[in-house]
mmCIF file of C-alpha atoms in Angstrom:
data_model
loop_
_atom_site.group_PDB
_atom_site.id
_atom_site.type_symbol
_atom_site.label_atom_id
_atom_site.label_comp_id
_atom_site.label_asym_id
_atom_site.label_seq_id
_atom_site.Cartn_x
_atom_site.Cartn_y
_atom_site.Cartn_z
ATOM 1 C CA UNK A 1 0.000 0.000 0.000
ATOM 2 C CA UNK A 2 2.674 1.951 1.229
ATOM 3 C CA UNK A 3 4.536 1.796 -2.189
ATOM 4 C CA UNK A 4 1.552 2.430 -4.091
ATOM 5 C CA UNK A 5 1.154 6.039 -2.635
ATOM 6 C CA UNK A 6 4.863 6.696 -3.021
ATOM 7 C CA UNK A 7 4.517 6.151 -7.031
ATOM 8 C CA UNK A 8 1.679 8.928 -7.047
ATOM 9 C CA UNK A 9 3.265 11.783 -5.256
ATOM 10 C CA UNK A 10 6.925 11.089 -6.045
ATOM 11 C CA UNK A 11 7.884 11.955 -9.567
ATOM 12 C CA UNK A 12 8.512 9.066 -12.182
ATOM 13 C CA UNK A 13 11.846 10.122 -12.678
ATOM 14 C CA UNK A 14 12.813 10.075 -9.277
ATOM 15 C CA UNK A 15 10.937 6.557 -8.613
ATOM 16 C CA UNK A 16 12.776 4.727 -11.358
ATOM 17 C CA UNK A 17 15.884 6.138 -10.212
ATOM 18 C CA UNK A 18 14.928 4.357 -6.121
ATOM 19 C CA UNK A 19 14.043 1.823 -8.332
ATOM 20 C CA UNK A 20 17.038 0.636 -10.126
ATOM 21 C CA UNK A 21 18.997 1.588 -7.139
ATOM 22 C CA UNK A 22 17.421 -0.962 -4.812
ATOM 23 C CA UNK A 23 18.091 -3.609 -7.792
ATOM 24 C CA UNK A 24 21.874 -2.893 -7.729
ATOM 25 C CA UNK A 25 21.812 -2.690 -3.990
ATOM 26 C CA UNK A 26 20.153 -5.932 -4.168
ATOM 27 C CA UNK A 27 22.412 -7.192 -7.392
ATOM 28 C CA UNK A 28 25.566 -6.526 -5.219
ATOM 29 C CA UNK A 29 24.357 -8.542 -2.175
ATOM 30 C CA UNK A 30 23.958 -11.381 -4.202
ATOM 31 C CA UNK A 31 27.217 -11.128 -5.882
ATOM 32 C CA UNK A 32 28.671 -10.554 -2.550
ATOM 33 C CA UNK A 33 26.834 -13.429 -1.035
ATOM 34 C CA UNK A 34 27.851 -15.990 -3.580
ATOM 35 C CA UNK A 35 31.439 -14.625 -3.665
ATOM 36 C CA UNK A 36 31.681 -15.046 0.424
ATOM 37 C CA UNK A 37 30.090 -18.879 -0.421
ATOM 38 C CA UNK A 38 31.464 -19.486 -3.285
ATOM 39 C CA UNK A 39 32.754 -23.171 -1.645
ATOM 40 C CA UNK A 40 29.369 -24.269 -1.021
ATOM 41 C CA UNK A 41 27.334 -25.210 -4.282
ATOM 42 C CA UNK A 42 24.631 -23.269 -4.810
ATOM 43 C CA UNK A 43 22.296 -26.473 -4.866
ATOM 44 C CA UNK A 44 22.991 -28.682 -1.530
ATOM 45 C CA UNK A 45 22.416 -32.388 -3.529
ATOM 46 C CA UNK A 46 22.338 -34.998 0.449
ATOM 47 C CA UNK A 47 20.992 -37.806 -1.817
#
């Protein structure tokens, strides 16, 4: 809901911009994530 009313009053421009910013943040977590764990596979196969 919350999001919803911060796409009408903040400006597109503005909102794309939070937008692809949170994917990157996001982006670099993973890459960070996998690099820290990059021993373990990224499937655990115990059969």
């Amino acid at each position: 809901m919350s999001s919803k009313i911060s796409v009408v009053f903040a400006p597109k421009r503005e909102y794309y911009n939070f937008n692809a910013f949170i994917k990157t943040l996001i982006y670099c977590l993973i890459l960070t994530y996998f690099s820290l764990n990059s021993h373990y596979p990224f499937i655990m196969d115990y059969s």
